[in-house]
Amino acid sequence: MVASIIVCFAFFGQSVQAATLTNVQDIMTRQLISTASNHEIRFVTPTGVDAASDTITITFASGFSLAGIDAADVLFTHGPTTGFETGETLSASAAAGVWGVGVSGQIVTFTPPTNALVGEIAVGDLVIVRIGTAAGAGADRIVNPGSTNAYSTYIGGMFGDTGTFFIPISSGDSLSVSVTVPTPTSEGSTPCSGGGCGPGAATIPPPPPPP
């Protein structure tokens, strides 16, 4: 079995109206071309979710196959410390007390419950999204692109925060990845390019608890 691969990336804000997500990571089990992989995407939201209209979207680059992915393949939790404090009930459509999860092409959309109020997801919460067989009842995984490259993934939606990160897909699983998040400027920080972006390395957190 291939050990989980933690991928940490720099990201940048998309507009002056949107807050920038922090501590963005994608923990993958495989980064091999044309191979199915579990994903655990983590980020801290500076804004939170306060209404039923505050959708969260995750857009994977063209080349990733999300065929077969549905609400049963997704685990969605959040909280102030571990990110596992609150586990949300998921379904294909939002309802009272239930988050909707929809997949269309490359986009996974999370729609808050119809009765969502201020603090549905608190300001500063760590949000964790598991996609694949590590989601408990999950049966399907996302299939990696067939070509080696660094593929962008965008987090956005109506909740007000944004971030872009990059997933390196390789012809082998033995990747060593560490990235430093650059200091933001008044116009927002910029993504890393080439071999790195400044001294130091991002801190790798411990692996997640078993599903």
mmCIF file of C-alpha atoms in Angstrom:
data_model
loop_
_atom_site.group_PDB
_atom_site.id
_atom_site.type_symbol
_atom_site.label_atom_id
_atom_site.label_comp_id
_atom_site.label_asym_id
_atom_site.label_seq_id
_atom_site.Cartn_x
_atom_site.Cartn_y
_atom_site.Cartn_z
ATOM 1 C CA MET A 1 0.000 0.000 0.000
ATOM 2 C CA VAL A 2 1.294 3.453 -0.847
ATOM 3 C CA ALA A 3 1.482 5.832 2.108
ATOM 4 C CA SER A 4 -0.480 9.056 2.034
ATOM 5 C CA ILE A 5 1.301 11.946 0.349
ATOM 6 C CA ILE A 6 0.814 15.369 1.903
ATOM 7 C CA VAL A 7 0.897 18.199 -0.596
ATOM 8 C CA CYS A 8 1.083 21.765 0.745
ATOM 9 C CA PHE A 9 0.896 24.699 -1.606
ATOM 10 C CA ALA A 10 1.087 28.435 -1.853
ATOM 11 C CA PHE A 11 -2.073 30.131 -3.010
ATOM 12 C CA PHE A 12 -3.302 33.589 -3.885
ATOM 13 C CA GLY A 13 -6.395 35.681 -3.411
ATOM 14 C CA GLN A 14 -8.664 36.131 -6.390
ATOM 15 C CA SER A 15 -10.137 39.589 -5.721
ATOM 16 C CA VAL A 16 -10.118 42.412 -3.209
ATOM 17 C CA GLN A 17 -13.608 41.392 -2.035
ATOM 18 C CA ALA A 18 -12.627 37.825 -1.160
ATOM 19 C CA ALA A 19 -10.617 36.673 1.837
ATOM 20 C CA THR A 20 -7.706 34.315 1.217
ATOM 21 C CA LEU A 21 -7.875 30.798 2.617
ATOM 22 C CA THR A 22 -4.986 29.753 4.843
ATOM 23 C CA ASN A 23 -3.282 26.446 5.684
ATOM 24 C CA VAL A 24 -4.443 24.874 2.419
ATOM 25 C CA GLN A 25 -3.413 21.253 1.872
ATOM 26 C CA ASP A 26 -4.380 18.263 -0.228
ATOM 27 C CA ILE A 27 -3.396 14.926 1.315
ATOM 28 C CA MET A 28 -3.436 12.321 -1.452
ATOM 29 C CA THR A 29 -2.854 8.574 -1.332
ATOM 30 C CA ARG A 30 -1.521 8.396 -4.911
ATOM 31 C CA GLN A 31 0.050 10.961 -7.257
ATOM 32 C CA LEU A 32 0.756 8.543 -10.088
ATOM 33 C CA ILE A 33 -0.607 9.320 -13.548
ATOM 34 C CA SER A 34 -3.951 7.678 -14.453
ATOM 35 C CA THR A 35 -4.337 6.277 -10.928
ATOM 36 C CA ALA A 36 -7.299 6.555 -8.549
ATOM 37 C CA SER A 37 -6.529 8.496 -5.373
ATOM 38 C CA ASN A 38 -8.235 9.565 -2.180
ATOM 39 C CA HIS A 39 -8.063 13.279 -1.411
ATOM 40 C CA GLU A 40 -8.214 15.055 1.912
ATOM 41 C CA ILE A 41 -8.432 18.795 1.308
ATOM 42 C CA ARG A 42 -7.902 21.064 4.314
ATOM 43 C CA PHE A 43 -8.200 24.818 4.644
ATOM 44 C CA VAL A 44 -8.912 27.473 7.267
ATOM 45 C CA THR A 45 -11.724 29.876 6.400
ATOM 46 C CA PRO A 46 -11.273 33.490 7.545
ATOM 47 C CA THR A 47 -14.938 34.226 6.738
ATOM 48 C CA GLY A 48 -16.944 31.117 7.626
ATOM 49 C CA VAL A 49 -20.419 30.164 6.393
ATOM 50 C CA ASP A 50 -23.409 32.175 7.604
ATOM 51 C CA ALA A 51 -26.307 31.467 5.230
ATOM 52 C CA ALA A 52 -27.886 28.863 2.959
ATOM 53 C CA SER A 53 -26.491 30.734 -0.047
ATOM 54 C CA ASP A 54 -22.850 30.472 1.118
ATOM 55 C CA THR A 55 -21.793 27.663 -1.190
ATOM 56 C CA ILE A 56 -18.254 26.225 -1.219
ATOM 57 C CA THR A 57 -16.841 24.921 -4.494
ATOM 58 C CA ILE A 58 -13.725 22.885 -5.264
ATOM 59 C CA THR A 59 -12.735 22.944 -8.936
ATOM 60 C CA PHE A 60 -10.255 20.327 -10.136
ATOM 61 C CA ALA A 61 -8.210 20.912 -13.266
ATOM 62 C CA SER A 62 -9.156 19.305 -16.551
ATOM 63 C CA GLY A 63 -7.672 15.815 -16.657
ATOM 64 C CA PHE A 64 -8.892 14.665 -13.257
ATOM 65 C CA SER A 65 -11.844 12.310 -13.576
ATOM 66 C CA LEU A 66 -14.616 12.716 -11.004
ATOM 67 C CA ALA A 67 -16.860 10.152 -12.701
ATOM 68 C CA GLY A 68 -18.936 8.301 -10.120
ATOM 69 C CA ILE A 69 -18.173 10.702 -7.262
ATOM 70 C CA ASP A 70 -21.285 11.620 -5.257
ATOM 71 C CA ALA A 71 -22.276 12.524 -1.699
ATOM 72 C CA ALA A 72 -21.564 8.963 -0.482
ATOM 73 C CA ASP A 73 -17.901 9.413 -1.445
ATOM 74 C CA VAL A 74 -17.481 12.625 0.553
ATOM 75 C CA LEU A 75 -16.854 13.400 4.230
ATOM 76 C CA PHE A 76 -17.210 17.039 5.337
ATOM 77 C CA THR A 77 -16.112 18.178 8.805
ATOM 78 C CA HIS A 78 -14.927 21.377 10.472
ATOM 79 C CA GLY A 79 -13.927 22.805 13.816
ATOM 80 C CA PRO A 80 -11.612 25.212 15.617
ATOM 81 C CA THR A 81 -8.766 22.818 16.438
ATOM 82 C CA THR A 82 -8.649 19.390 14.778
ATOM 83 C CA GLY A 83 -11.221 20.081 12.074
ATOM 84 C CA PHE A 84 -13.095 16.936 13.090
ATOM 85 C CA GLU A 85 -15.197 18.526 15.837
ATOM 86 C CA THR A 86 -18.346 18.819 13.693
ATOM 87 C CA GLY A 87 -19.260 16.234 11.070
ATOM 88 C CA GLU A 88 -21.950 17.318 8.629
ATOM 89 C CA THR A 89 -24.746 15.164 7.218
ATOM 90 C CA LEU A 90 -24.489 15.090 3.417
ATOM 91 C CA SER A 91 -26.957 14.330 0.652
ATOM 92 C CA ALA A 92 -27.413 15.057 -3.037
ATOM 93 C CA SER A 93 -29.586 18.071 -2.139
ATOM 94 C CA ALA A 94 -29.482 20.492 0.777
ATOM 95 C CA ALA A 95 -32.253 20.310 3.386
ATOM 96 C CA ALA A 96 -32.781 21.420 6.955
ATOM 97 C CA GLY A 97 -29.692 20.275 8.830
ATOM 98 C CA VAL A 98 -28.261 18.635 5.697
ATOM 99 C CA TRP A 99 -25.521 19.876 3.365
ATOM 100 C CA GLY A 100 -25.961 19.239 -0.342
ATOM 101 C CA VAL A 101 -23.073 17.811 -2.363
ATOM 102 C CA GLY A 102 -23.171 18.016 -6.142
ATOM 103 C CA VAL A 103 -20.579 17.074 -8.761
ATOM 104 C CA SER A 104 -20.730 18.640 -12.214
ATOM 105 C CA GLY A 105 -17.761 18.101 -14.497
ATOM 106 C CA GLN A 106 -14.677 19.225 -12.563
ATOM 107 C CA ILE A 107 -16.583 21.066 -9.802
ATOM 108 C CA VAL A 108 -17.680 19.747 -6.404
ATOM 109 C CA THR A 109 -20.240 22.084 -4.831
ATOM 110 C CA PHE A 110 -21.199 22.103 -1.154
ATOM 111 C CA THR A 111 -24.519 23.825 -0.438
ATOM 112 C CA PRO A 112 -25.293 24.733 3.205
ATOM 113 C CA PRO A 113 -28.475 23.503 4.903
ATOM 114 C CA THR A 114 -31.653 25.364 4.018
ATOM 115 C CA ASN A 115 -31.881 26.515 7.641
ATOM 116 C CA ALA A 116 -28.233 27.613 7.925
ATOM 117 C CA LEU A 117 -27.636 30.550 10.264
ATOM 118 C CA VAL A 118 -24.700 32.760 11.189
ATOM 119 C CA GLY A 119 -21.888 30.503 12.404
ATOM 120 C CA GLU A 120 -22.905 27.440 10.380
ATOM 121 C CA ILE A 121 -19.139 27.231 9.892
ATOM 122 C CA ALA A 122 -17.433 29.565 12.334
ATOM 123 C CA VAL A 123 -14.858 32.170 11.381
ATOM 124 C CA GLY A 124 -11.408 30.581 11.623
ATOM 125 C CA ASP A 125 -12.621 26.978 11.449
ATOM 126 C CA LEU A 126 -10.433 24.323 9.880
ATOM 127 C CA VAL A 127 -12.498 22.661 7.136
ATOM 128 C CA ILE A 128 -11.691 19.092 6.056
ATOM 129 C CA VAL A 129 -13.096 17.494 2.910
ATOM 130 C CA ARG A 130 -12.381 13.824 2.267
ATOM 131 C CA ILE A 131 -13.198 12.461 -1.176
ATOM 132 C CA GLY A 132 -12.884 8.757 -1.928
ATOM 133 C CA THR A 133 -12.887 5.489 -0.042
ATOM 134 C CA ALA A 134 -11.495 7.233 3.055
ATOM 135 C CA ALA A 135 -14.867 8.981 3.409
ATOM 136 C CA GLY A 136 -16.341 6.031 5.292
ATOM 137 C CA ALA A 137 -19.020 4.740 2.922
ATOM 138 C CA GLY A 138 -17.103 5.966 -0.123
ATOM 139 C CA ALA A 139 -16.719 3.565 -3.053
ATOM 140 C CA ASP A 140 -15.233 5.795 -5.776
ATOM 141 C CA ARG A 141 -12.034 7.830 -5.963
ATOM 142 C CA ILE A 142 -10.820 10.668 -8.189
ATOM 143 C CA VAL A 143 -8.613 9.435 -11.051
ATOM 144 C CA ASN A 144 -5.424 11.398 -11.718
ATOM 145 C CA PRO A 145 -4.663 12.902 -15.159
ATOM 146 C CA GLY A 146 -2.732 10.808 -17.654
ATOM 147 C CA SER A 147 0.119 13.304 -18.086
ATOM 148 C CA THR A 148 2.730 14.553 -15.626
ATOM 149 C CA ASN A 149 2.245 18.185 -14.669
ATOM 150 C CA ALA A 150 1.322 20.494 -11.803
ATOM 151 C CA TYR A 151 -2.465 20.863 -11.971
ATOM 152 C CA SER A 152 -4.299 23.780 -10.362
ATOM 153 C CA THR A 153 -7.238 23.333 -8.012
ATOM 154 C CA TYR A 154 -9.445 26.288 -7.088
ATOM 155 C CA ILE A 155 -11.537 26.704 -3.931
ATOM 156 C CA GLY A 156 -14.248 29.347 -4.091
ATOM 157 C CA GLY A 157 -18.005 29.759 -4.024
ATOM 158 C CA MET A 158 -20.364 32.270 -2.479
ATOM 159 C CA PHE A 159 -19.019 31.963 1.068
ATOM 160 C CA GLY A 160 -16.456 34.656 0.323
ATOM 161 C CA ASP A 161 -13.041 32.953 0.575
ATOM 162 C CA THR A 162 -10.819 31.787 -2.271
ATOM 163 C CA GLY A 163 -7.584 29.923 -2.838
ATOM 164 C CA THR A 164 -5.700 28.194 -5.634
ATOM 165 C CA PHE A 165 -3.220 25.380 -5.127
ATOM 166 C CA PHE A 166 -1.301 23.013 -7.389
ATOM 167 C CA ILE A 167 -1.202 19.205 -7.403
ATOM 168 C CA PRO A 168 1.903 17.610 -8.954
ATOM 169 C CA ILE A 169 1.107 14.424 -10.856
ATOM 170 C CA SER A 170 4.083 12.222 -11.636
ATOM 171 C CA SER A 171 5.111 9.067 -13.436
ATOM 172 C CA GLY A 172 6.107 7.739 -9.995
ATOM 173 C CA ASP A 173 4.641 7.989 -6.489
ATOM 174 C CA SER A 174 7.895 8.854 -4.725
ATOM 175 C CA LEU A 175 7.487 12.638 -4.684
ATOM 176 C CA SER A 176 9.014 14.903 -2.047
ATOM 177 C CA VAL A 177 6.994 18.104 -1.828
ATOM 178 C CA SER A 178 7.377 21.038 0.538
ATOM 179 C CA VAL A 179 6.366 24.593 -0.232
ATOM 180 C CA THR A 180 6.653 27.837 1.692
ATOM 181 C CA VAL A 181 3.694 30.189 1.537
ATOM 182 C CA PRO A 182 5.081 33.592 0.511
ATOM 183 C CA THR A 183 4.369 36.709 2.515
ATOM 184 C CA PRO A 184 1.248 38.390 1.067
ATOM 185 C CA THR A 185 1.578 41.821 -0.489
ATOM 186 C CA SER A 186 -1.035 44.534 -0.690
ATOM 187 C CA GLU A 187 -2.203 42.953 -3.947
ATOM 188 C CA GLY A 188 -2.203 39.402 -2.589
ATOM 189 C CA SER A 189 0.480 36.741 -2.571
ATOM 190 C CA THR A 190 1.624 34.900 -5.657
ATOM 191 C CA PRO A 191 1.965 31.168 -6.292
ATOM 192 C CA CYS A 192 5.320 29.390 -6.231
ATOM 193 C CA SER A 193 7.017 28.650 -9.504
ATOM 194 C CA GLY A 194 10.074 26.744 -10.575
ATOM 195 C CA GLY A 195 11.902 24.940 -7.788
ATOM 196 C CA GLY A 196 10.515 26.840 -4.817
ATOM 197 C CA CYS A 197 9.560 30.185 -3.367
ATOM 198 C CA GLY A 198 11.800 31.380 -0.603
ATOM 199 C CA PRO A 199 13.601 29.834 2.359
ATOM 200 C CA GLY A 200 12.039 27.393 4.738
ATOM 201 C CA ALA A 201 9.360 24.753 4.295
ATOM 202 C CA ALA A 202 5.755 24.384 5.244
ATOM 203 C CA THR A 203 5.064 22.410 8.404
ATOM 204 C CA ILE A 204 3.604 18.983 7.686
ATOM 205 C CA PRO A 205 0.851 18.057 10.178
ATOM 206 C CA PRO A 206 0.357 14.500 11.437
ATOM 207 C CA PRO A 207 -1.723 12.185 9.250
ATOM 208 C CA PRO A 208 -5.481 12.227 9.770
ATOM 209 C CA PRO A 209 -7.145 9.675 12.044
ATOM 210 C CA PRO A 210 -8.619 6.639 10.314
ATOM 211 C CA PRO A 211 -12.107 7.119 8.832
#
